[in-house]
Amino acid sequence: MRALRTACAAVAAVAALVLAGCATAPARPAPGPPAAEGRRDALIRHAQRILVDRCLAGQGLTSARKPSSEEDDRRLRTALFGSGPTELSLTLPTGHTVRAHTDGCLAAARHTLYGDQRRWFRAEVTVNNLRAEAAARMRADPAHRAAHARFIRCLDPPGEAGTPTRQTAVESPTPPREPAVGTRTRPPQAVLEPRTPARQSAGEARTRPPHMAVERRCRGESGLASVEARLEPVRLAEVRSLRRAELAAHTRLRTSAAHRAAEISAAVRHGKTPEKGSVSP
C-alpha cells in the first residue's frame, strides 16, 4: 500500500511539473527588423506606406489613382502633407532652410514610426546634409580657394571673355537633402546659361573641346581635384564629430522605427491592425 501511495505521489508531481511548464511556455518573440541597412530602409518605407494608405482611406481618399479634378487633387495633398504654416523648420549651416508639417497622413505615419517628430526631423535633416556642410567648409579652406582660382583661370585664359556661368556652376552650394516630403526655402540661384560665342562657324563648333572635357582637364591642371580629394574626407570627419549628437539620435530613432515597422508588417501579414499610435521603445 505504501509503495502504491509513493507511486501515485510521483505521478502527481510529474503531472504538476508538466502543467506548470505548459503554463509558463514562452510567448512567440516579436518579429525583428533585418540587419542589412538597405533592407531596413525598405521595411520602414513599406510600413510608412501602409500607415499613410490607412490614414487616407479613413478620409475616403487614396493615392493609388490620379485625382479626377483639381479639387480632389487639393484635398488629397492637404490630407497627405498637411495644411497651413509649416510647424517644423531647421536652418542648416549652409544657409538653406528646410520646413515640414506636423499634420497630415505622412506626418502621422512618421509619428507612429519615430515617436517624436521634432527630434526625428532635426536628426534626419542634419544627417542628410552632412556632406553639403562638409563641402561648404571645404570651399572656405584657403587651399581650396587658391586651387579654385587657378581652375577659373584655366577655364578662361587671358584674352578670352570671362565665363561667370562656369564659376557660378562650380561655386553654387549643394541644395539640401530633406526627409521624404517637406518644403524648403533657399537663397535664389543664378540662372545658368550656356556659353555661346557671338560668331562661331560649324567647323569651329565641331573642333571645340566638349565643355565637360575642358573642366576635367582644368581640375587636374589647377590641382583642384587633388585638393578636394585631400580636404573632403577631413572636413566630413570634422562635421560628423560636430554633429555626433544628431547622428546618435538618428541611429536610435531609426532603430526604433525599424522595430515598429517590423511589427506593423507582421500584423498586416496576419490580417491584424496594429494598435493606433503605439510606438516601440
PDB file of N, CA and C in Angstrom, residues 139-232:
ATOM      1  N   ARG A 139      35.074  74.482 -49.307  1.00  0.00           N
ATOM      2  CA  ARG A 139      35.192  75.632 -50.211  1.00  0.00           C
ATOM      3  C   ARG A 139      35.766  76.863 -49.503  1.00  0.00           C
ATOM      4  N   ALA A 140      35.595  76.952 -48.179  1.00  0.00           N
ATOM      5  CA  ALA A 140      36.125  78.093 -47.424  1.00  0.00           C
ATOM      6  C   ALA A 140      37.597  77.918 -47.067  1.00  0.00           C
ATOM      7  N   ASP A 141      38.164  76.742 -47.294  1.00  0.00           N
ATOM      8  CA  ASP A 141      39.568  76.491 -46.958  1.00  0.00           C
ATOM      9  C   ASP A 141      40.473  77.270 -47.920  1.00  0.00           C
ATOM     10  N   PRO A 142      41.526  77.947 -47.407  1.00  0.00           N
ATOM     11  CA  PRO A 142      42.418  78.723 -48.278  1.00  0.00           C
ATOM     12  C   PRO A 142      43.022  77.902 -49.417  1.00  0.00           C
ATOM     13  N   ALA A 143      43.376  76.658 -49.136  1.00  0.00           N
ATOM     14  CA  ALA A 143      43.956  75.817 -50.184  1.00  0.00           C
ATOM     15  C   ALA A 143      42.946  75.577 -51.311  1.00  0.00           C
ATOM     16  N   HIS A 144      41.708  75.389 -50.953  1.00  0.00           N
ATOM     17  CA  HIS A 144      40.677  75.167 -51.966  1.00  0.00           C
ATOM     18  C   HIS A 144      40.399  76.445 -52.741  1.00  0.00           C
ATOM     19  N   ARG A 145      40.361  77.581 -52.047  1.00  0.00           N
ATOM     20  CA  ARG A 145      40.105  78.847 -52.725  1.00  0.00           C
ATOM     21  C   ARG A 145      41.208  79.154 -53.744  1.00  0.00           C
ATOM     22  N   ALA A 146      42.470  78.871 -53.368  1.00  0.00           N
ATOM     23  CA  ALA A 146      43.580  79.119 -54.299  1.00  0.00           C
ATOM     24  C   ALA A 146      43.486  78.194 -55.505  1.00  0.00           C
ATOM     25  N   ALA A 147      43.188  76.917 -55.266  1.00  0.00           N
ATOM     26  CA  ALA A 147      43.068  75.965 -56.365  1.00  0.00           C
ATOM     27  C   ALA A 147      41.877  76.322 -57.250  1.00  0.00           C
ATOM     28  N   HIS A 148      40.817  76.783 -56.650  1.00  0.00           N
ATOM     29  CA  HIS A 148      39.639  77.153 -57.421  1.00  0.00           C
ATOM     30  C   HIS A 148      39.930  78.362 -58.315  1.00  0.00           C
ATOM     31  N   ALA A 149      40.718  79.312 -57.799  1.00  0.00           N
ATOM     32  CA  ALA A 149      41.094  80.475 -58.618  1.00  0.00           C
ATOM     33  C   ALA A 149      41.918  80.030 -59.825  1.00  0.00           C
ATOM     34  N   ARG A 150      42.841  79.091 -59.630  1.00  0.00           N
ATOM     35  CA  ARG A 150      43.627  78.561 -60.755  1.00  0.00           C
ATOM     36  C   ARG A 150      42.723  77.838 -61.742  1.00  0.00           C
ATOM     37  N   PHE A 151      41.733  77.141 -61.222  1.00  0.00           N
ATOM     38  CA  PHE A 151      40.777  76.418 -62.060  1.00  0.00           C
ATOM     39  C   PHE A 151      40.006  77.394 -62.955  1.00  0.00           C
ATOM     40  N   ILE A 152      39.554  78.509 -62.393  1.00  0.00           N
ATOM     41  CA  ILE A 152      38.810  79.501 -63.172  1.00  0.00           C
ATOM     42  C   ILE A 152      39.710  80.116 -64.240  1.00  0.00           C
ATOM     43  N   ARG A 153      40.968  80.394 -63.886  1.00  0.00           N
ATOM     44  CA  ARG A 153      41.897  80.950 -64.883  1.00  0.00           C
ATOM     45  C   ARG A 153      42.159  79.963 -66.010  1.00  0.00           C
ATOM     46  N   CYS A 154      42.172  78.686 -65.686  1.00  0.00           N
ATOM     47  CA  CYS A 154      42.362  77.655 -66.708  1.00  0.00           C
ATOM     48  C   CYS A 154      41.168  77.607 -67.650  1.00  0.00           C
ATOM     49  N   LEU A 155      39.970  77.767 -67.088  1.00  0.00           N
ATOM     50  CA  LEU A 155      38.776  77.758 -67.929  1.00  0.00           C
ATOM     51  C   LEU A 155      38.725  78.972 -68.842  1.00  0.00           C
ATOM     52  N   ASP A 156      39.196  80.115 -68.339  1.00  0.00           N
ATOM     53  CA  ASP A 156      39.142  81.371 -69.090  1.00  0.00           C
ATOM     54  C   ASP A 156      40.533  81.986 -69.151  1.00  0.00           C
ATOM     55  N   PRO A 157      41.407  81.471 -70.017  1.00  0.00           N
ATOM     56  CA  PRO A 157      42.766  82.016 -70.107  1.00  0.00           C
ATOM     57  C   PRO A 157      42.736  83.466 -70.574  1.00  0.00           C
ATOM     58  N   PRO A 158      43.841  84.229 -70.343  1.00  0.00           N
ATOM     59  CA  PRO A 158      43.894  85.633 -70.769  1.00  0.00           C
ATOM     60  C   PRO A 158      43.568  85.776 -72.250  1.00  0.00           C
ATOM     61  N   GLY A 159      42.783  86.818 -72.550  1.00  0.00           N
ATOM     62  CA  GLY A 159      42.421  87.060 -73.941  1.00  0.00           C
ATOM     63  C   GLY A 159      41.052  86.544 -74.297  1.00  0.00           C
ATOM     64  N   GLU A 160      40.456  85.708 -73.417  1.00  0.00           N
ATOM     65  CA  GLU A 160      39.112  85.200 -73.665  1.00  0.00           C
ATOM     66  C   GLU A 160      38.145  85.885 -72.730  1.00  0.00           C
ATOM     67  N   ALA A 161      36.901  85.973 -73.161  1.00  0.00           N
ATOM     68  CA  ALA A 161      35.878  86.587 -72.309  1.00  0.00           C
ATOM     69  C   ALA A 161      35.665  85.733 -71.074  1.00  0.00           C
ATOM     70  N   GLY A 162      35.339  86.398 -69.959  1.00  0.00           N
ATOM     71  CA  GLY A 162      35.081  85.668 -68.716  1.00  0.00           C
ATOM     72  C   GLY A 162      33.837  84.806 -68.845  1.00  0.00           C
ATOM     73  N   THR A 163      33.773  83.806 -68.009  1.00  0.00           N
ATOM     74  CA  THR A 163      32.643  82.891 -68.046  1.00  0.00           C
ATOM     75  C   THR A 163      32.020  82.788 -66.668  1.00  0.00           C
ATOM     76  N   PRO A 164      31.167  83.761 -66.279  1.00  0.00           N
ATOM     77  CA  PRO A 164      30.543  83.683 -64.964  1.00  0.00           C
ATOM     78  C   PRO A 164      29.698  82.432 -64.794  1.00  0.00           C
ATOM     79  N   THR A 165      29.191  81.911 -65.909  1.00  0.00           N
ATOM     80  CA  THR A 165      28.381  80.701 -65.806  1.00  0.00           C
ATOM     81  C   THR A 165      29.182  79.566 -65.181  1.00  0.00           C
ATOM     82  N   ARG A 166      30.423  79.381 -65.639  1.00  0.00           N
ATOM     83  CA  ARG A 166      31.237  78.281 -65.105  1.00  0.00           C
ATOM     84  C   ARG A 166      31.552  78.492 -63.643  1.00  0.00           C
ATOM     85  N   GLN A 167      31.904  79.723 -63.276  1.00  0.00           N
ATOM     86  CA  GLN A 167      32.237  79.988 -61.884  1.00  0.00           C
ATOM     87  C   GLN A 167      31.022  79.775 -60.999  1.00  0.00           C
ATOM     88  N   THR A 168      29.858  80.245 -61.454  1.00  0.00           N
ATOM     89  CA  THR A 168      28.645  80.067 -60.671  1.00  0.00           C
ATOM     90  C   THR A 168      28.320  78.592 -60.509  1.00  0.00           C
ATOM     91  N   ALA A 169      28.518  77.833 -61.593  1.00  0.00           N
ATOM     92  CA  ALA A 169      28.188  76.410 -61.532  1.00  0.00           C
ATOM     93  C   ALA A 169      29.076  75.688 -60.549  1.00  0.00           C
ATOM     94  N   VAL A 170      30.357  76.066 -60.472  1.00  0.00           N
ATOM     95  CA  VAL A 170      31.276  75.384 -59.566  1.00  0.00           C
ATOM     96  C   VAL A 170      31.031  75.787 -58.123  1.00  0.00           C
ATOM     97  N   GLU A 171      30.733  77.096 -57.903  1.00  0.00           N
ATOM     98  CA  GLU A 171      30.641  77.591 -56.545  1.00  0.00           C
ATOM     99  C   GLU A 171      29.252  77.459 -55.933  1.00  0.00           C
ATOM    100  N   SER A 172      28.234  77.184 -56.762  1.00  0.00           N
ATOM    101  CA  SER A 172      26.883  77.148 -56.219  1.00  0.00           C
ATOM    102  C   SER A 172      26.775  76.057 -55.174  1.00  0.00           C
ATOM    103  N   PRO A 173      26.172  76.359 -53.992  1.00  0.00           N
ATOM    104  CA  PRO A 173      26.091  75.376 -52.916  1.00  0.00           C
ATOM    105  C   PRO A 173      25.182  74.225 -53.262  1.00  0.00           C
ATOM    106  N   THR A 174      25.443  73.092 -52.647  1.00  0.00           N
ATOM    107  CA  THR A 174      24.625  71.908 -52.872  1.00  0.00           C
ATOM    108  C   THR A 174      23.272  72.093 -52.210  1.00  0.00           C
ATOM    109  N   PRO A 175      22.151  71.896 -52.959  1.00  0.00           N
ATOM    110  CA  PRO A 175      20.832  72.018 -52.349  1.00  0.00           C
ATOM    111  C   PRO A 175      20.693  71.021 -51.208  1.00  0.00           C
ATOM    112  N   PRO A 176      19.916  71.371 -50.187  1.00  0.00           N
ATOM    113  CA  PRO A 176      19.799  70.479 -49.036  1.00  0.00           C
ATOM    114  C   PRO A 176      19.003  69.234 -49.343  1.00  0.00           C
ATOM    115  N   ARG A 177      19.363  68.143 -48.698  1.00  0.00           N
ATOM    116  CA  ARG A 177      18.566  66.930 -48.751  1.00  0.00           C
ATOM    117  C   ARG A 177      17.592  66.982 -47.592  1.00  0.00           C
ATOM    118  N   GLU A 178      16.396  66.450 -47.812  1.00  0.00           N
ATOM    119  CA  GLU A 178      15.337  66.571 -46.827  1.00  0.00           C
ATOM    120  C   GLU A 178      14.754  65.200 -46.523  1.00  0.00           C
ATOM    121  N   PRO A 179      13.796  65.146 -45.551  1.00  0.00           N
ATOM    122  CA  PRO A 179      13.010  63.931 -45.405  1.00  0.00           C
ATOM    123  C   PRO A 179      12.225  63.686 -46.685  1.00  0.00           C
ATOM    124  N   ALA A 180      11.506  62.592 -46.738  1.00  0.00           N
ATOM    125  CA  ALA A 180      10.827  62.208 -47.973  1.00  0.00           C
ATOM    126  C   ALA A 180       9.970  63.327 -48.535  1.00  0.00           C
ATOM    127  N   VAL A 181       9.304  64.081 -47.676  1.00  0.00           N
ATOM    128  CA  VAL A 181       8.479  65.179 -48.137  1.00  0.00           C
ATOM    129  C   VAL A 181       8.676  66.354 -47.214  1.00  0.00           C
ATOM    130  N   GLY A 182       8.700  67.556 -47.763  1.00  0.00           N
ATOM    131  CA  GLY A 182       8.835  68.775 -46.966  1.00  0.00           C
ATOM    132  C   GLY A 182       8.967  69.930 -47.916  1.00  0.00           C
ATOM    133  N   THR A 183       8.954  71.149 -47.396  1.00  0.00           N
ATOM    134  CA  THR A 183       9.169  72.313 -48.237  1.00  0.00           C
ATOM    135  C   THR A 183      10.430  72.993 -47.780  1.00  0.00           C
ATOM    136  N   ARG A 184      11.071  73.699 -48.668  1.00  0.00           N
ATOM    137  CA  ARG A 184      12.309  74.337 -48.297  1.00  0.00           C
ATOM    138  C   ARG A 184      12.382  75.716 -48.929  1.00  0.00           C
ATOM    139  N   THR A 185      13.148  76.583 -48.302  1.00  0.00           N
ATOM    140  CA  THR A 185      13.449  77.876 -48.886  1.00  0.00           C
ATOM    141  C   THR A 185      14.949  77.975 -48.942  1.00  0.00           C
ATOM    142  N   ARG A 186      15.471  78.594 -49.991  1.00  0.00           N
ATOM    143  CA  ARG A 186      16.906  78.714 -50.122  1.00  0.00           C
ATOM    144  C   ARG A 186      17.231  79.983 -50.887  1.00  0.00           C
ATOM    145  N   PRO A 187      18.453  80.482 -50.771  1.00  0.00           N
ATOM    146  CA  PRO A 187      18.816  81.697 -51.477  1.00  0.00           C
ATOM    147  C   PRO A 187      18.632  81.519 -52.968  1.00  0.00           C
ATOM    148  N   PRO A 188      18.200  82.583 -53.685  1.00  0.00           N
ATOM    149  CA  PRO A 188      17.996  82.442 -55.136  1.00  0.00           C
ATOM    150  C   PRO A 188      19.287  82.089 -55.835  1.00  0.00           C
ATOM    151  N   GLN A 189      19.210  81.189 -56.794  1.00  0.00           N
ATOM    152  CA  GLN A 189      20.376  80.750 -57.538  1.00  0.00           C
ATOM    153  C   GLN A 189      20.458  81.503 -58.859  1.00  0.00           C
ATOM    154  N   ALA A 190      21.662  81.739 -59.330  1.00  0.00           N
ATOM    155  CA  ALA A 190      21.845  82.416 -60.614  1.00  0.00           C
ATOM    156  C   ALA A 190      21.337  81.522 -61.736  1.00  0.00           C
ATOM    157  N   VAL A 191      20.780  82.144 -62.764  1.00  0.00           N
ATOM    158  CA  VAL A 191      20.305  81.390 -63.925  1.00  0.00           C
ATOM    159  C   VAL A 191      21.509  80.995 -64.760  1.00  0.00           C
ATOM    160  N   LEU A 192      21.667  79.719 -65.019  1.00  0.00           N
ATOM    161  CA  LEU A 192      22.816  79.220 -65.764  1.00  0.00           C
ATOM    162  C   LEU A 192      22.491  79.204 -67.254  1.00  0.00           C
ATOM    163  N   GLU A 193      23.317  79.847 -68.033  1.00  0.00           N
ATOM    164  CA  GLU A 193      23.143  79.872 -69.479  1.00  0.00           C
ATOM    165  C   GLU A 193      24.395  79.345 -70.158  1.00  0.00           C
ATOM    166  N   PRO A 194      24.255  78.598 -71.234  1.00  0.00           N
ATOM    167  CA  PRO A 194      25.436  78.075 -71.926  1.00  0.00           C
ATOM    168  C   PRO A 194      26.247  79.196 -72.547  1.00  0.00           C
ATOM    169  N   ARG A 195      27.555  79.012 -72.553  1.00  0.00           N
ATOM    170  CA  ARG A 195      28.435  79.997 -73.163  1.00  0.00           C
ATOM    171  C   ARG A 195      28.405  79.816 -74.671  1.00  0.00           C
ATOM    172  N   THR A 196      27.904  80.823 -75.382  1.00  0.00           N
ATOM    173  CA  THR A 196      27.798  80.738 -76.833  1.00  0.00           C
ATOM    174  C   THR A 196      28.511  81.922 -77.452  1.00  0.00           C
ATOM    175  N   PRO A 197      29.601  81.725 -78.184  1.00  0.00           N
ATOM    176  CA  PRO A 197      30.291  82.846 -78.827  1.00  0.00           C
ATOM    177  C   PRO A 197      29.355  83.572 -79.789  1.00  0.00           C
ATOM    178  N   ALA A 198      29.609  84.862 -79.988  1.00  0.00           N
ATOM    179  CA  ALA A 198      28.750  85.651 -80.875  1.00  0.00           C
ATOM    180  C   ALA A 198      28.771  85.087 -82.293  1.00  0.00           C
ATOM    181  N   ARG A 199      29.963  84.712 -82.750  1.00  0.00           N
ATOM    182  CA  ARG A 199      30.086  84.142 -84.089  1.00  0.00           C
ATOM    183  C   ARG A 199      30.916  82.863 -83.993  1.00  0.00           C
ATOM    184  N   GLN A 200      30.386  81.814 -84.531  1.00  0.00           N
ATOM    185  CA  GLN A 200      31.106  80.543 -84.456  1.00  0.00           C
ATOM    186  C   GLN A 200      30.689  79.703 -85.649  1.00  0.00           C
ATOM    187  N   SER A 201      31.676  79.308 -86.417  1.00  0.00           N
ATOM    188  CA  SER A 201      31.377  78.509 -87.607  1.00  0.00           C
ATOM    189  C   SER A 201      31.068  77.076 -87.206  1.00  0.00           C
ATOM    190  N   ALA A 202      30.471  76.333 -88.120  1.00  0.00           N
ATOM    191  CA  ALA A 202      30.153  74.931 -87.846  1.00  0.00           C
ATOM    192  C   ALA A 202      31.420  74.134 -87.598  1.00  0.00           C
ATOM    193  N   GLY A 203      32.505  74.453 -88.342  1.00  0.00           N
ATOM    194  CA  GLY A 203      33.758  73.734 -88.145  1.00  0.00           C
ATOM    195  C   GLY A 203      34.349  73.997 -86.780  1.00  0.00           C
ATOM    196  N   GLU A 204      34.289  75.271 -86.332  1.00  0.00           N
ATOM    197  CA  GLU A 204      34.803  75.612 -85.003  1.00  0.00           C
ATOM    198  C   GLU A 204      33.994  74.897 -83.928  1.00  0.00           C
ATOM    199  N   ALA A 205      32.674  74.796 -84.116  1.00  0.00           N
ATOM    200  CA  ALA A 205      31.833  74.130 -83.128  1.00  0.00           C
ATOM    201  C   ALA A 205      32.196  72.659 -83.010  1.00  0.00           C
ATOM    202  N   ARG A 206      32.557  72.057 -84.185  1.00  0.00           N
ATOM    203  CA  ARG A 206      32.898  70.631 -84.123  1.00  0.00           C
ATOM    204  C   ARG A 206      34.243  70.403 -83.471  1.00  0.00           C
ATOM    205  N   THR A 207      35.207  71.320 -83.668  1.00  0.00           N
ATOM    206  CA  THR A 207      36.545  71.103 -83.143  1.00  0.00           C
ATOM    207  C   THR A 207      36.708  71.610 -81.711  1.00  0.00           C
ATOM    208  N   ARG A 208      35.752  72.409 -81.205  1.00  0.00           N
ATOM    209  CA  ARG A 208      35.874  72.933 -79.852  1.00  0.00           C
ATOM    210  C   ARG A 208      35.747  71.785 -78.849  1.00  0.00           C
ATOM    211  N   PRO A 209      36.647  71.677 -77.858  1.00  0.00           N
ATOM    212  CA  PRO A 209      36.559  70.576 -76.893  1.00  0.00           C
ATOM    213  C   PRO A 209      35.237  70.614 -76.140  1.00  0.00           C
ATOM    214  N   PRO A 210      34.672  69.477 -75.822  1.00  0.00           N
ATOM    215  CA  PRO A 210      33.433  69.450 -75.049  1.00  0.00           C
ATOM    216  C   PRO A 210      33.632  70.173 -73.714  1.00  0.00           C
ATOM    217  N   HIS A 211      32.579  70.830 -73.233  1.00  0.00           N
ATOM    218  CA  HIS A 211      32.652  71.618 -72.006  1.00  0.00           C
ATOM    219  C   HIS A 211      33.136  70.773 -70.826  1.00  0.00           C
ATOM    220  N   MET A 212      32.585  69.573 -70.669  1.00  0.00           N
ATOM    221  CA  MET A 212      32.958  68.721 -69.542  1.00  0.00           C
ATOM    222  C   MET A 212      34.412  68.285 -69.647  1.00  0.00           C
ATOM    223  N   ALA A 213      34.895  68.054 -70.849  1.00  0.00           N
ATOM    224  CA  ALA A 213      36.282  67.656 -71.018  1.00  0.00           C
ATOM    225  C   ALA A 213      37.229  68.777 -70.593  1.00  0.00           C
ATOM    226  N   VAL A 214      36.866  70.037 -70.906  1.00  0.00           N
ATOM    227  CA  VAL A 214      37.684  71.178 -70.501  1.00  0.00           C
ATOM    228  C   VAL A 214      37.723  71.285 -68.987  1.00  0.00           C
ATOM    229  N   GLU A 215      36.588  71.161 -68.364  1.00  0.00           N
ATOM    230  CA  GLU A 215      36.543  71.250 -66.903  1.00  0.00           C
ATOM    231  C   GLU A 215      37.369  70.132 -66.266  1.00  0.00           C
ATOM    232  N   ARG A 216      37.270  68.937 -66.825  1.00  0.00           N
ATOM    233  CA  ARG A 216      38.028  67.813 -66.272  1.00  0.00           C
ATOM    234  C   ARG A 216      39.532  68.079 -66.375  1.00  0.00           C
ATOM    235  N   ARG A 217      39.968  68.599 -67.524  1.00  0.00           N
ATOM    236  CA  ARG A 217      41.389  68.904 -67.689  1.00  0.00           C
ATOM    237  C   ARG A 217      41.832  69.998 -66.720  1.00  0.00           C
ATOM    238  N   CYS A 218      41.028  71.039 -66.594  1.00  0.00           N
ATOM    239  CA  CYS A 218      41.401  72.148 -65.722  1.00  0.00           C
ATOM    240  C   CYS A 218      41.381  71.759 -64.243  1.00  0.00           C
ATOM    241  N   ARG A 219      40.512  70.865 -63.874  1.00  0.00           N
ATOM    242  CA  ARG A 219      40.507  70.393 -62.477  1.00  0.00           C
ATOM    243  C   ARG A 219      41.815  69.699 -62.146  1.00  0.00           C
ATOM    244  N   GLY A 220      42.332  68.961 -63.103  1.00  0.00           N
ATOM    245  CA  GLY A 220      43.609  68.296 -62.871  1.00  0.00           C
ATOM    246  C   GLY A 220      44.781  69.256 -62.905  1.00  0.00           C
ATOM    247  N   GLU A 221      44.833  70.130 -63.928  1.00  0.00           N
ATOM    248  CA  GLU A 221      45.963  71.048 -64.076  1.00  0.00           C
ATOM    249  C   GLU A 221      46.030  72.076 -62.950  1.00  0.00           C
ATOM    250  N   SER A 222      44.888  72.503 -62.443  1.00  0.00           N
ATOM    251  CA  SER A 222      44.867  73.510 -61.371  1.00  0.00           C
ATOM    252  C   SER A 222      45.141  72.917 -59.997  1.00  0.00           C
ATOM    253  N   GLY A 223      45.073  71.596 -59.905  1.00  0.00           N
ATOM    254  CA  GLY A 223      45.242  70.952 -58.609  1.00  0.00           C
ATOM    255  C   GLY A 223      43.960  70.898 -57.800  1.00  0.00           C
ATOM    256  N   LEU A 224      42.840  71.385 -58.368  1.00  0.00           N
ATOM    257  CA  LEU A 224      41.579  71.402 -57.622  1.00  0.00           C
ATOM    258  C   LEU A 224      41.117  69.990 -57.278  1.00  0.00           C
ATOM    259  N   ALA A 225      41.280  69.067 -58.212  1.00  0.00           N
ATOM    260  CA  ALA A 225      40.837  67.693 -57.957  1.00  0.00           C
ATOM    261  C   ALA A 225      41.602  67.069 -56.798  1.00  0.00           C
ATOM    262  N   SER A 226      42.915  67.261 -56.760  1.00  0.00           N
ATOM    263  CA  SER A 226      43.710  66.664 -55.679  1.00  0.00           C
ATOM    264  C   SER A 226      43.434  67.354 -54.347  1.00  0.00           C
ATOM    265  N   VAL A 227      43.206  68.679 -54.377  1.00  0.00           N
ATOM    266  CA  VAL A 227      42.888  69.393 -53.130  1.00  0.00           C
ATOM    267  C   VAL A 227      41.559  68.900 -52.559  1.00  0.00           C
ATOM    268  N   GLU A 228      40.571  68.734 -53.419  1.00  0.00           N
ATOM    269  CA  GLU A 228      39.275  68.250 -52.943  1.00  0.00           C
ATOM    270  C   GLU A 228      39.369  66.821 -52.434  1.00  0.00           C
ATOM    271  N   ALA A 229      40.165  65.988 -53.116  1.00  0.00           N
ATOM    272  CA  ALA A 229      40.334  64.604 -52.653  1.00  0.00           C
ATOM    273  C   ALA A 229      40.989  64.558 -51.283  1.00  0.00           C
ATOM    274  N   ARG A 230      41.845  65.535 -50.993  1.00  0.00           N
ATOM    275  CA  ARG A 230      42.514  65.582 -49.678  1.00  0.00           C
ATOM    276  C   ARG A 230      41.622  66.204 -48.613  1.00  0.00           C
ATOM    277  N   LEU A 231      40.908  67.261 -48.962  1.00  0.00           N
ATOM    278  CA  LEU A 231      40.153  68.009 -47.959  1.00  0.00           C
ATOM    279  C   LEU A 231      38.793  67.398 -47.632  1.00  0.00           C
ATOM    280  N   GLU A 232      38.151  66.796 -48.626  1.00  0.00           N
ATOM    281  CA  GLU A 232      36.776  66.332 -48.411  1.00  0.00           C
ATOM    282  C   GLU A 232      36.640  65.358 -47.240  1.00  0.00           C
TER     283      GLU A 232
END
